[in-house]
mmCIF file of C-alpha atoms and ligand atoms in Angstrom:
data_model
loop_
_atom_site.group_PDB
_atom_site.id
_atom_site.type_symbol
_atom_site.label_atom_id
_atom_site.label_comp_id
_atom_site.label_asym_id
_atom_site.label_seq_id
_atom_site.Cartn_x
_atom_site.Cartn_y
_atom_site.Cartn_z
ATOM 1 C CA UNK Z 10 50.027 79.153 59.449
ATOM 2 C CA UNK Z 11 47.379 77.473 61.642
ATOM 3 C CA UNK Z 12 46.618 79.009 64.934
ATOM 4 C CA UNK Z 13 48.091 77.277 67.596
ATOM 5 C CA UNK Z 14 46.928 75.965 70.667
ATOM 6 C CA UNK Z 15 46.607 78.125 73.951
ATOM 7 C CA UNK Z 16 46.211 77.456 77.901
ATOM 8 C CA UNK Z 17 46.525 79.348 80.802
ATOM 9 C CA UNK Z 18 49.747 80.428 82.661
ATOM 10 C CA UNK Z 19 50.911 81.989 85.486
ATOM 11 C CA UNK Z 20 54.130 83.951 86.524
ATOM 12 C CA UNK Z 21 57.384 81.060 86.304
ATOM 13 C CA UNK Z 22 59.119 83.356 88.847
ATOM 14 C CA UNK Z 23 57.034 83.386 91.923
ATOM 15 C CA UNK Z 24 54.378 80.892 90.625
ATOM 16 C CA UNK Z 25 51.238 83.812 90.894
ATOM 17 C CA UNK Z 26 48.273 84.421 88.564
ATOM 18 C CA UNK Z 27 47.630 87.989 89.987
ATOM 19 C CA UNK Z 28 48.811 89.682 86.731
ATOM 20 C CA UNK Z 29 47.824 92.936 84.832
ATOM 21 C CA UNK Z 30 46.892 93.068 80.892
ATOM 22 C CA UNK Z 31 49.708 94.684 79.519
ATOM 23 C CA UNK Z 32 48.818 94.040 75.252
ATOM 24 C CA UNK Z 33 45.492 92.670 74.559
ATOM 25 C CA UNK Z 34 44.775 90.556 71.342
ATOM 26 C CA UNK Z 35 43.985 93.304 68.873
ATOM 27 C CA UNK Z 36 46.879 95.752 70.120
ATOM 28 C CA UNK Z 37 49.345 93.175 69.750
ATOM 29 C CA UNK Z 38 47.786 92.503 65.789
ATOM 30 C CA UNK Z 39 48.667 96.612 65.689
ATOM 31 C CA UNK Z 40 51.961 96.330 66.543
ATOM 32 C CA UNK Z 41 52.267 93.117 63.747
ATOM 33 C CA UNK Z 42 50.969 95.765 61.053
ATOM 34 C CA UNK Z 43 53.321 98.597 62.614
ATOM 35 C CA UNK Z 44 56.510 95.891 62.182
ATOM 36 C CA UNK Z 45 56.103 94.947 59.068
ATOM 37 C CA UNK Z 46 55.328 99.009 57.950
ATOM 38 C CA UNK Z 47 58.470 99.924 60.144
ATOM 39 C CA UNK Z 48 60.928 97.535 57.621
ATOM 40 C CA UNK Z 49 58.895 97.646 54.633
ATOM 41 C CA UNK Z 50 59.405 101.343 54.434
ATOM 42 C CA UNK Z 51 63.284 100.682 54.981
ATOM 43 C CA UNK Z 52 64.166 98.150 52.793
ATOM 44 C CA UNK Z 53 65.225 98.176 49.341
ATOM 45 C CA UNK Z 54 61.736 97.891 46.735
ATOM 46 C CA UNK Z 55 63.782 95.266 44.725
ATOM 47 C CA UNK Z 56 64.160 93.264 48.100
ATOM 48 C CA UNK Z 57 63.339 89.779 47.589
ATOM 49 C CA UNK Z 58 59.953 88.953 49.969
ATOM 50 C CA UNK Z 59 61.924 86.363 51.631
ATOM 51 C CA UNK Z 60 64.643 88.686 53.410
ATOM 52 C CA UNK Z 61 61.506 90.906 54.602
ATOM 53 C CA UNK Z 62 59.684 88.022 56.247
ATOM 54 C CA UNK Z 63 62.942 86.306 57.905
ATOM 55 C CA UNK Z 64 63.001 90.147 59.118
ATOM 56 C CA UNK Z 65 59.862 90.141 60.763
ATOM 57 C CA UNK Z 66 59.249 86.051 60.698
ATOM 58 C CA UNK Z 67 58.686 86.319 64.532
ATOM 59 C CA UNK Z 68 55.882 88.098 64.505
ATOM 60 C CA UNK Z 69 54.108 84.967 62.991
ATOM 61 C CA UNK Z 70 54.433 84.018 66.528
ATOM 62 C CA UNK Z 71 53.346 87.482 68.313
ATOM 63 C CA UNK Z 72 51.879 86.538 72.042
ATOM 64 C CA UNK Z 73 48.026 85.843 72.069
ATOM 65 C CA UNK Z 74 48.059 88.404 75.105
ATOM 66 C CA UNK Z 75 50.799 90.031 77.423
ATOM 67 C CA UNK Z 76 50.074 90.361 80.723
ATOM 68 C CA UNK Z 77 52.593 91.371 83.789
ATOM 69 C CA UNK Z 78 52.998 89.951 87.141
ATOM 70 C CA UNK Z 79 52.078 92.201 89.951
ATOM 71 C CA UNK Z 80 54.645 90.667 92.108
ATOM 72 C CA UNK Z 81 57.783 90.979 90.350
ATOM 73 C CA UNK Z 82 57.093 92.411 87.082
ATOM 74 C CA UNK Z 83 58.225 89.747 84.965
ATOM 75 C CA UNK Z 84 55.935 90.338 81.660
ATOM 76 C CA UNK Z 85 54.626 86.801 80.249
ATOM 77 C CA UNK Z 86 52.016 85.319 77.619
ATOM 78 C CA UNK Z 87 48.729 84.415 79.307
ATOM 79 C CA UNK Z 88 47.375 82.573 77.590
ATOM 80 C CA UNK Z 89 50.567 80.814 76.234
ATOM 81 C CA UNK Z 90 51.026 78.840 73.252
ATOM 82 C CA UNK Z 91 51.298 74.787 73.675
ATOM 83 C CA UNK Z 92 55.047 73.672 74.372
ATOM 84 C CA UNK Z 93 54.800 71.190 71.152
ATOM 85 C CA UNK Z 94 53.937 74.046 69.200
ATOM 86 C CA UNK Z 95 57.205 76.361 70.229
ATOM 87 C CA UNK Z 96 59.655 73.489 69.908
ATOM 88 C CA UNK Z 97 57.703 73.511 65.460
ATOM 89 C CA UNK Z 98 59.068 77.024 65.853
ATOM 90 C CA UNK Z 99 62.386 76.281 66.907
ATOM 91 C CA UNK Z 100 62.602 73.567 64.062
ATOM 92 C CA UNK Z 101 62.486 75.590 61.467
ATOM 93 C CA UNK Z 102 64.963 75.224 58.222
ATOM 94 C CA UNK Z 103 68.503 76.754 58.745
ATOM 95 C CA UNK Z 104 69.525 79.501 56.582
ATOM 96 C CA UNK Z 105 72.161 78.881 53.021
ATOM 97 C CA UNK Z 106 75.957 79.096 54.722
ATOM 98 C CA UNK Z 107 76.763 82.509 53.026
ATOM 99 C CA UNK Z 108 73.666 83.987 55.213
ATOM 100 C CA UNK Z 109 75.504 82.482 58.368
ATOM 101 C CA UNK Z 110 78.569 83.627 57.766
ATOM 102 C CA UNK Z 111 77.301 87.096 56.952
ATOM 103 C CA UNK Z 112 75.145 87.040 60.155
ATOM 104 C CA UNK Z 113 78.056 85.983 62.096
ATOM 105 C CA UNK Z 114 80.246 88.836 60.708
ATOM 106 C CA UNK Z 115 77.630 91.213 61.189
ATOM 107 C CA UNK Z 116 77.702 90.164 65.058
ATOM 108 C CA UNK Z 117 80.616 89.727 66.688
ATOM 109 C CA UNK Z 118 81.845 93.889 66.963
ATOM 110 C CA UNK Z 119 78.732 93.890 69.033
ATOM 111 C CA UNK Z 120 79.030 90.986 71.177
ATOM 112 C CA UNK Z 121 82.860 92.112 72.146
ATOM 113 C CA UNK Z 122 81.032 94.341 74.614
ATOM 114 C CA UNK Z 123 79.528 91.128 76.540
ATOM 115 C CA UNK Z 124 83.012 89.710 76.334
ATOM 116 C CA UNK Z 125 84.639 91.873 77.935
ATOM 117 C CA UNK Z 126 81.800 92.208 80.362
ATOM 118 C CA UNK Z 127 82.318 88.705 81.210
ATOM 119 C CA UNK Z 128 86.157 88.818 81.346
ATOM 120 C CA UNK Z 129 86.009 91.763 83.716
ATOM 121 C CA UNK Z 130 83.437 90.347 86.517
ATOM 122 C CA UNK Z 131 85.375 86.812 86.334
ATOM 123 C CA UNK Z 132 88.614 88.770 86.503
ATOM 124 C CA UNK Z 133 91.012 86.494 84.140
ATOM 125 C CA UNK Z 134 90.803 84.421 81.222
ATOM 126 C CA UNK Z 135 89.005 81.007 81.338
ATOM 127 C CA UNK Z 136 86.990 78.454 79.792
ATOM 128 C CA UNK Z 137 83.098 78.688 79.007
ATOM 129 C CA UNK Z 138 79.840 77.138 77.798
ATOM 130 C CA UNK Z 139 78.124 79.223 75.344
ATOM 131 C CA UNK Z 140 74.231 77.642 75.549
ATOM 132 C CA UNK Z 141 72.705 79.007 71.844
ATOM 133 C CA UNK Z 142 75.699 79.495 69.508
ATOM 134 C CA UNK Z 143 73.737 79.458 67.075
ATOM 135 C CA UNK Z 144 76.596 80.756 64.267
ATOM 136 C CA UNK Z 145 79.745 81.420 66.502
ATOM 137 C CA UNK Z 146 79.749 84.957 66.896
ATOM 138 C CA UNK Z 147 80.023 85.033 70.522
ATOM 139 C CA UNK Z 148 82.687 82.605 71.264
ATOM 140 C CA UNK Z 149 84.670 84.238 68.078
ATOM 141 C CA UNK Z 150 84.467 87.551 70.585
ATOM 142 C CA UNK Z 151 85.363 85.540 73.324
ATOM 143 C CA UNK Z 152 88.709 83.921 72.147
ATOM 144 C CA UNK Z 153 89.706 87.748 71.092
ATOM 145 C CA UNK Z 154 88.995 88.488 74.980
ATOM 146 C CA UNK Z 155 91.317 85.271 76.179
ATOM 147 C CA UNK Z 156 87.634 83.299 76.745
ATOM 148 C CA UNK Z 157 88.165 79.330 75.630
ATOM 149 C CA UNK Z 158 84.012 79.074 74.979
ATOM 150 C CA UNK Z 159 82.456 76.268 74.135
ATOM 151 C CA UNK Z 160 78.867 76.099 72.398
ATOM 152 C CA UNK Z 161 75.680 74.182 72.636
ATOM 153 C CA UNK Z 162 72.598 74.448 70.506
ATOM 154 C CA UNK Z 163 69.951 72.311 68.918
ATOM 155 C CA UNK Z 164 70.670 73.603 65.537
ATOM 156 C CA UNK Z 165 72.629 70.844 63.789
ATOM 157 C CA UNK Z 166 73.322 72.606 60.534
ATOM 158 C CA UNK Z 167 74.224 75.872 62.595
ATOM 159 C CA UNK Z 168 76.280 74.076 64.921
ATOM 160 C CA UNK Z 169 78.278 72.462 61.185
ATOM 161 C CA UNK Z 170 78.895 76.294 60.003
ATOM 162 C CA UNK Z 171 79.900 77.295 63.324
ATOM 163 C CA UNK Z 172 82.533 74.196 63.403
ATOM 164 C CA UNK Z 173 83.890 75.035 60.130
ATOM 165 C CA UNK Z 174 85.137 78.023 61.846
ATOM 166 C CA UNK Z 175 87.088 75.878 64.362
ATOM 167 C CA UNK Z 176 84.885 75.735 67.131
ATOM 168 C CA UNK Z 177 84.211 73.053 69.542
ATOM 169 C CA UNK Z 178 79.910 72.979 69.118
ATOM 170 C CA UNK Z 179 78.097 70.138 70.704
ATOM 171 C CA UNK Z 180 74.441 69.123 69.495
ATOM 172 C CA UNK Z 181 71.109 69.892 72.119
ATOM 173 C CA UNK Z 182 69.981 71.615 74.483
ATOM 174 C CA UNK Z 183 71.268 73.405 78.563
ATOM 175 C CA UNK Z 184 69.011 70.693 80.422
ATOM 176 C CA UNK Z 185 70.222 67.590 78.624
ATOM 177 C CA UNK Z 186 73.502 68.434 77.750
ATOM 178 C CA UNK Z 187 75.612 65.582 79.645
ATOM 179 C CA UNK Z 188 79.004 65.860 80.472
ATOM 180 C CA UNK Z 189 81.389 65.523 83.843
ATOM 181 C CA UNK Z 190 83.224 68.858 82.974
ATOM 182 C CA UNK Z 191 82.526 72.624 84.422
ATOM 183 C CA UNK Z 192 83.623 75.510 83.379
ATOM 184 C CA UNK Z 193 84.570 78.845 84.747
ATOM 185 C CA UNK Z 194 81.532 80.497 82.969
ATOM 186 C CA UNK Z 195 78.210 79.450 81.738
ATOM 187 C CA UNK Z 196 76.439 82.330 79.290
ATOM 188 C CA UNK Z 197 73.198 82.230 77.064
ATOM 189 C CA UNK Z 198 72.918 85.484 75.028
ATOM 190 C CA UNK Z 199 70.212 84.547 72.631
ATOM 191 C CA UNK Z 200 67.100 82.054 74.290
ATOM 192 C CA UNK Z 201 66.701 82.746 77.215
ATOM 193 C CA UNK Z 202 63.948 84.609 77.492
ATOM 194 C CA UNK Z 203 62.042 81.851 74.847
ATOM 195 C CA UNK Z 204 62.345 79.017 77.407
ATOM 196 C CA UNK Z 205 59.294 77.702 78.873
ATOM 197 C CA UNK Z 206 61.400 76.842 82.398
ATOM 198 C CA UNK Z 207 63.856 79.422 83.236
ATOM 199 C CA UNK Z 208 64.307 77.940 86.250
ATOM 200 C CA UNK Z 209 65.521 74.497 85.599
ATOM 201 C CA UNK Z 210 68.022 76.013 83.222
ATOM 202 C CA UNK Z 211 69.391 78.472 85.549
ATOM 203 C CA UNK Z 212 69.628 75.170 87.708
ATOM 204 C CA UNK Z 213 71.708 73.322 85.243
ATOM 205 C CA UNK Z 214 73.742 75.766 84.629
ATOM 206 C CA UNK Z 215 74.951 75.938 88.301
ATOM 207 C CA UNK Z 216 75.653 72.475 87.995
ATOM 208 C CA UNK Z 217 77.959 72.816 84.709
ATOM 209 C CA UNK Z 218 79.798 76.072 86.669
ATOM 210 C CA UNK Z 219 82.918 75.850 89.167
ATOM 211 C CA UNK Z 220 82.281 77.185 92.517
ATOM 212 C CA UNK Z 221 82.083 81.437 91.983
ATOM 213 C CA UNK Z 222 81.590 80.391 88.304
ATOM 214 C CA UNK Z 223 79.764 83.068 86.000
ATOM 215 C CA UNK Z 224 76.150 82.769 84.146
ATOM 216 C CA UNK Z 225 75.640 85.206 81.903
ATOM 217 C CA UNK Z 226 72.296 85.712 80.495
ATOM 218 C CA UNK Z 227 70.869 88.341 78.112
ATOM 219 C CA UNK Z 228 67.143 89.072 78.001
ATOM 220 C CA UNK Z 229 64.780 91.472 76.863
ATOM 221 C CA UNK Z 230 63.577 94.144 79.515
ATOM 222 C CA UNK Z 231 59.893 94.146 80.233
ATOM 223 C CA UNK Z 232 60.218 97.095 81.934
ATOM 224 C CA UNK Z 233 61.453 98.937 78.535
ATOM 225 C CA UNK Z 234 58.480 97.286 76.581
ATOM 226 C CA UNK Z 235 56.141 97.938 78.949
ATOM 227 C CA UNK Z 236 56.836 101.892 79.146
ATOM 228 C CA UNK Z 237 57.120 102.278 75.620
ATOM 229 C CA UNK Z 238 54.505 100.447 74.553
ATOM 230 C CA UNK Z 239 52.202 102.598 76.145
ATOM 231 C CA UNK Z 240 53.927 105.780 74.413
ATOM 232 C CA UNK Z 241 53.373 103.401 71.025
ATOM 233 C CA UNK Z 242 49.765 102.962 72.522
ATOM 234 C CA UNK Z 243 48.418 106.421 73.538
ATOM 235 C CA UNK Z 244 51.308 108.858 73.357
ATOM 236 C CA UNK Z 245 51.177 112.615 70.809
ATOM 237 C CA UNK Z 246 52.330 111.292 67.287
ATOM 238 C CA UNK Z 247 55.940 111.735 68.363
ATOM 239 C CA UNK Z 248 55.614 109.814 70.672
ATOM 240 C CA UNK Z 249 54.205 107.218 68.988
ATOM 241 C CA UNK Z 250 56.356 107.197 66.093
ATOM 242 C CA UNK Z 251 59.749 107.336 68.748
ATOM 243 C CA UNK Z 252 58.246 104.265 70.677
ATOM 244 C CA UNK Z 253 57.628 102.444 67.619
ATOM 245 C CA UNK Z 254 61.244 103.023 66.259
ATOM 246 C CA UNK Z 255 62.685 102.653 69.780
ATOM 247 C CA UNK Z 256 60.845 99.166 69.810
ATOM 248 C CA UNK Z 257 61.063 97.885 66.392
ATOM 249 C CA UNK Z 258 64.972 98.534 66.346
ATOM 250 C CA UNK Z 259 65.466 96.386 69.420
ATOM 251 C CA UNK Z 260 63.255 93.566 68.101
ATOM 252 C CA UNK Z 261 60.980 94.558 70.697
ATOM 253 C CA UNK Z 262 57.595 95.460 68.559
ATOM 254 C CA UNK Z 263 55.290 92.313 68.832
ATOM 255 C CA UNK Z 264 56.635 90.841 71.744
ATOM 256 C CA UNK Z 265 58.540 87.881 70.068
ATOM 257 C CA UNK Z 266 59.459 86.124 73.580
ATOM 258 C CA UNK Z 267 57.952 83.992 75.947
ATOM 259 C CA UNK Z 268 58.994 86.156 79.201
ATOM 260 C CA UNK Z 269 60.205 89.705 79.323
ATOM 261 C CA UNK Z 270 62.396 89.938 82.325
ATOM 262 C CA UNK Z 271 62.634 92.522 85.260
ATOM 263 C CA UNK Z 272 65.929 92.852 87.135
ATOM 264 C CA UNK Z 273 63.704 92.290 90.135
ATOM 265 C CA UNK Z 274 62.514 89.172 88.549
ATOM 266 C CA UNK Z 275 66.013 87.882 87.993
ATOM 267 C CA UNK Z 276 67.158 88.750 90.991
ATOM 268 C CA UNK Z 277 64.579 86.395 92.333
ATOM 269 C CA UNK Z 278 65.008 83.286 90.124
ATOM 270 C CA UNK Z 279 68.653 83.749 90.557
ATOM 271 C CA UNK Z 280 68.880 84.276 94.199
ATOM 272 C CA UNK Z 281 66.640 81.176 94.740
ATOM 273 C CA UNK Z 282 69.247 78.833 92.917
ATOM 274 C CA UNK Z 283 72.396 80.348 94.777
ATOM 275 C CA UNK Z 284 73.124 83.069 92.536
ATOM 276 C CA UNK Z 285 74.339 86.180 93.366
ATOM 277 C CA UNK Z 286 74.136 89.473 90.473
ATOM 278 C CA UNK Z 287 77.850 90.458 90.255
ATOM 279 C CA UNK Z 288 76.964 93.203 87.672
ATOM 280 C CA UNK Z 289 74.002 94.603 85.221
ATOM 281 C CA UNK Z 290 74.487 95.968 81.830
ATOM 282 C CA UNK Z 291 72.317 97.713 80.000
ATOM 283 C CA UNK Z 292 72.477 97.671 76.008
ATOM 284 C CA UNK Z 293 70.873 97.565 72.748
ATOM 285 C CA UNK Z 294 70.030 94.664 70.207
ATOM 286 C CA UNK Z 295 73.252 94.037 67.594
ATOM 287 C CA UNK Z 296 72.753 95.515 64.143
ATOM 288 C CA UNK Z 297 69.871 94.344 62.068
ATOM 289 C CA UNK Z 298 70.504 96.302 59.074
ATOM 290 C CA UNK Z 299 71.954 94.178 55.705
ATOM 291 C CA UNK Z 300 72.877 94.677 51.593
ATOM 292 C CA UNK Z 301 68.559 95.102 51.184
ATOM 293 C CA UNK Z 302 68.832 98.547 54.064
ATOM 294 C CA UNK Z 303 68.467 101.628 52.335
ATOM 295 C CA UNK Z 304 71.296 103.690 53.077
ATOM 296 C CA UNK Z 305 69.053 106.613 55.318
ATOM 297 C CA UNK Z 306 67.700 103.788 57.098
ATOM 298 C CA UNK Z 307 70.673 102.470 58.000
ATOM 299 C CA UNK Z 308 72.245 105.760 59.377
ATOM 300 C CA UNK Z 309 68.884 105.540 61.335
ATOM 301 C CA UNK Z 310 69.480 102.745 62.767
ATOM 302 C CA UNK Z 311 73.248 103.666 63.690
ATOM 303 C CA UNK Z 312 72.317 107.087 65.096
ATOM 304 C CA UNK Z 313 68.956 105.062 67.043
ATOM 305 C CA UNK Z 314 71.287 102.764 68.493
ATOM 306 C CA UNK Z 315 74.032 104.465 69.578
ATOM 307 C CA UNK Z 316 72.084 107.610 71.037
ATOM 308 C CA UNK Z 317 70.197 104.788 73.479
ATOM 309 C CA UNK Z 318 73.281 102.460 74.240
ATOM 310 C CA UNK Z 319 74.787 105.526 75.665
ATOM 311 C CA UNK Z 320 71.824 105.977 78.110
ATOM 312 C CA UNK Z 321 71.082 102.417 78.297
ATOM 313 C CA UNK Z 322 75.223 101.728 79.335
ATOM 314 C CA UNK Z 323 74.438 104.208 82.040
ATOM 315 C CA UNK Z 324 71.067 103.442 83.588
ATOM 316 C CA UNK Z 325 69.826 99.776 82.741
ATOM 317 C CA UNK Z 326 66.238 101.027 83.625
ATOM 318 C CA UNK Z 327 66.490 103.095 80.033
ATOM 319 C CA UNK Z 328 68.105 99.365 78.734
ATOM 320 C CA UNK Z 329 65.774 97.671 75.892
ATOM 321 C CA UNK Z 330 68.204 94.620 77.145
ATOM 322 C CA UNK Z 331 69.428 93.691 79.885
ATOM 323 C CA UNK Z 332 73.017 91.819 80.580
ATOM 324 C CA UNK Z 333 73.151 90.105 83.625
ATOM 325 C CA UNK Z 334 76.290 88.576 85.513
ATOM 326 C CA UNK Z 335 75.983 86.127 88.418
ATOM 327 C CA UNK Z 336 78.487 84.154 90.479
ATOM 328 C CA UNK Z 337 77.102 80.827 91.931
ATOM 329 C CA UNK Z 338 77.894 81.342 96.202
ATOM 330 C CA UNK Z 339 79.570 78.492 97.270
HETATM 331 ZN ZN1 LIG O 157 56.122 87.163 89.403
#
């Protein structure tokens, strides 16, 4: 893969360049090698290479350099990759239909949590726009929670699957989507944190909302990275080898977004477009292990994850993600 192009950025929350170096070039190339050691070691010898690159694909696309806004935290790329060269990412071929449907299986126990979430700060049923549906497993959780969602997402042979499994789907993206309707809630679990304008979409997605309408957005923490990365970086070889775990489990290792989030930072973007936060949640990523996990590794994983969702439930500061519920004031 060619390297792309770069220029320079600045914070998309409060617009400043006054930043800190959080991951320069080489560490970030350490934390590639550490990935693909992490899974190699935990998957299956007769696994087929291209399970263990899909696994770790993202990392293709690790950030040039991470650097974190003095103001309000939020941790960004600086420099930043050219936006024609993130929508190539975003393009890229669709997984065979018996991967979807085994990816949406694998998904939806987890995402019954954000469900319910969502049911309980809007306080009834109601109807929804899920922006990133990628394969359906959020608005399957959402109909067992009495939530009519709707999804949206540029993936046109995702979006088939997902209607096969009698969904509504519509093709394209939060900004262009065009339609006179609004719904009661407006949620994107999954891209967030990749988009290069946060802002505008936090703006559309008042527009598509009733008045006290819901957005619900999940995002990465920077905060976590940003603490355990420097464990990963310069801590005792526990702690090195905990961070690393703690990091590679949440699809954290590498950095694979565009913007790691603070709740200050959100509180900010969200606030400006007449948003108030309802409710935080802390949590974990969804399962990643499949048929190629060695068994040990997968009790790992389980034992990982559930340990640090019941301290991340508790305290989002200890959160590798971060749910967040608005209401649009009105
Ligand atoms: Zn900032």
């Amino acid at each position: 893969m060619p390297n792309p192009a770069y220029e320079p950025s600045r914070c998309v929350v409060c617009g400043h360049a006054n930043a800190e170096v959080i991951a320069e070039h080489d560490d970030l190339r350490r934390e590639v090698e550490a990935l693909w050691e992490y899974h190699q070691r935990r998957l299956h010898p007769e696994t087929p290479p291209r399970h263990l690159t899909d696994r770790v694909a993202f990392s293709e696309y690790a950030p040039f350099r991470l650097v974190r806004c003095c103001d309000c935290g939020l941790v960004y790329r600086n420099p930043v990759e050219r936006l024609h060269e993130l929508t190539e990412i975003y393009a890229r071929e669709t997984p065979a239909p018996d991967v979807l449907r085994s990816l949406h299986e694998t998904q939806v126990p987890a995402l019954r949590a954000q469900a319910r979430a969502l049911r309980r700060v809007l306080g009834r049923g109601g109807s929804g726009l899920e922006v990133g549906s990628y394969v359906g497993a959020f608005l399957a959780a959402a109909r067992t929670e009495g939530l009519q969602f709707e999804g949206l997402d540029i993936n046109p042979s995702a979006n088939a699957f997902t209607r096969t499994m009698g969904f509504t789907v519509h093709d394209g993206d939060l900004t262009s989507f065009d339609t006179n309707r609004t719904f009661d809630a407006v949620a994107i679990w999954n891209t967030f944190d990749q988009l290069a304008d946060p802002r505008a979409a936090v703006n559309a997605a008042g527009k598509l909302l009733r008045p006290r309408g819901v957005f619900a957005l999940r995002v990465p923490s920077g905060e976590f990275y940003v603490a355990l990365r420097r464990r990963f970086a310069s801590g005792n070889r526990v702690e090195r080898a905990a961070a690393r775990s703690l990091l590679a489990q949440n699809n954290l290792l590498t950095f694979p977004y565009r913007h790691g989030f603070t709740r200050e930072a959100l509180r900010r973007l969200l606030e400006e477009q007449g948003f108030r936060i309802k409710h935080v949640r802390g949590d974990v990523l969804v399962p990643i292990a499949d048929e190629w996990t060695r068994r040990w590794a997968r009790l790992e994983e389980t034992l990982i994850k559930r340990t640090l969702a019941l301290v991340a439930n508790r305290d989002a500061h200890w959160a590798p993600w971060l749910d967040i519920f608005a209401a649009r004031v009105d």
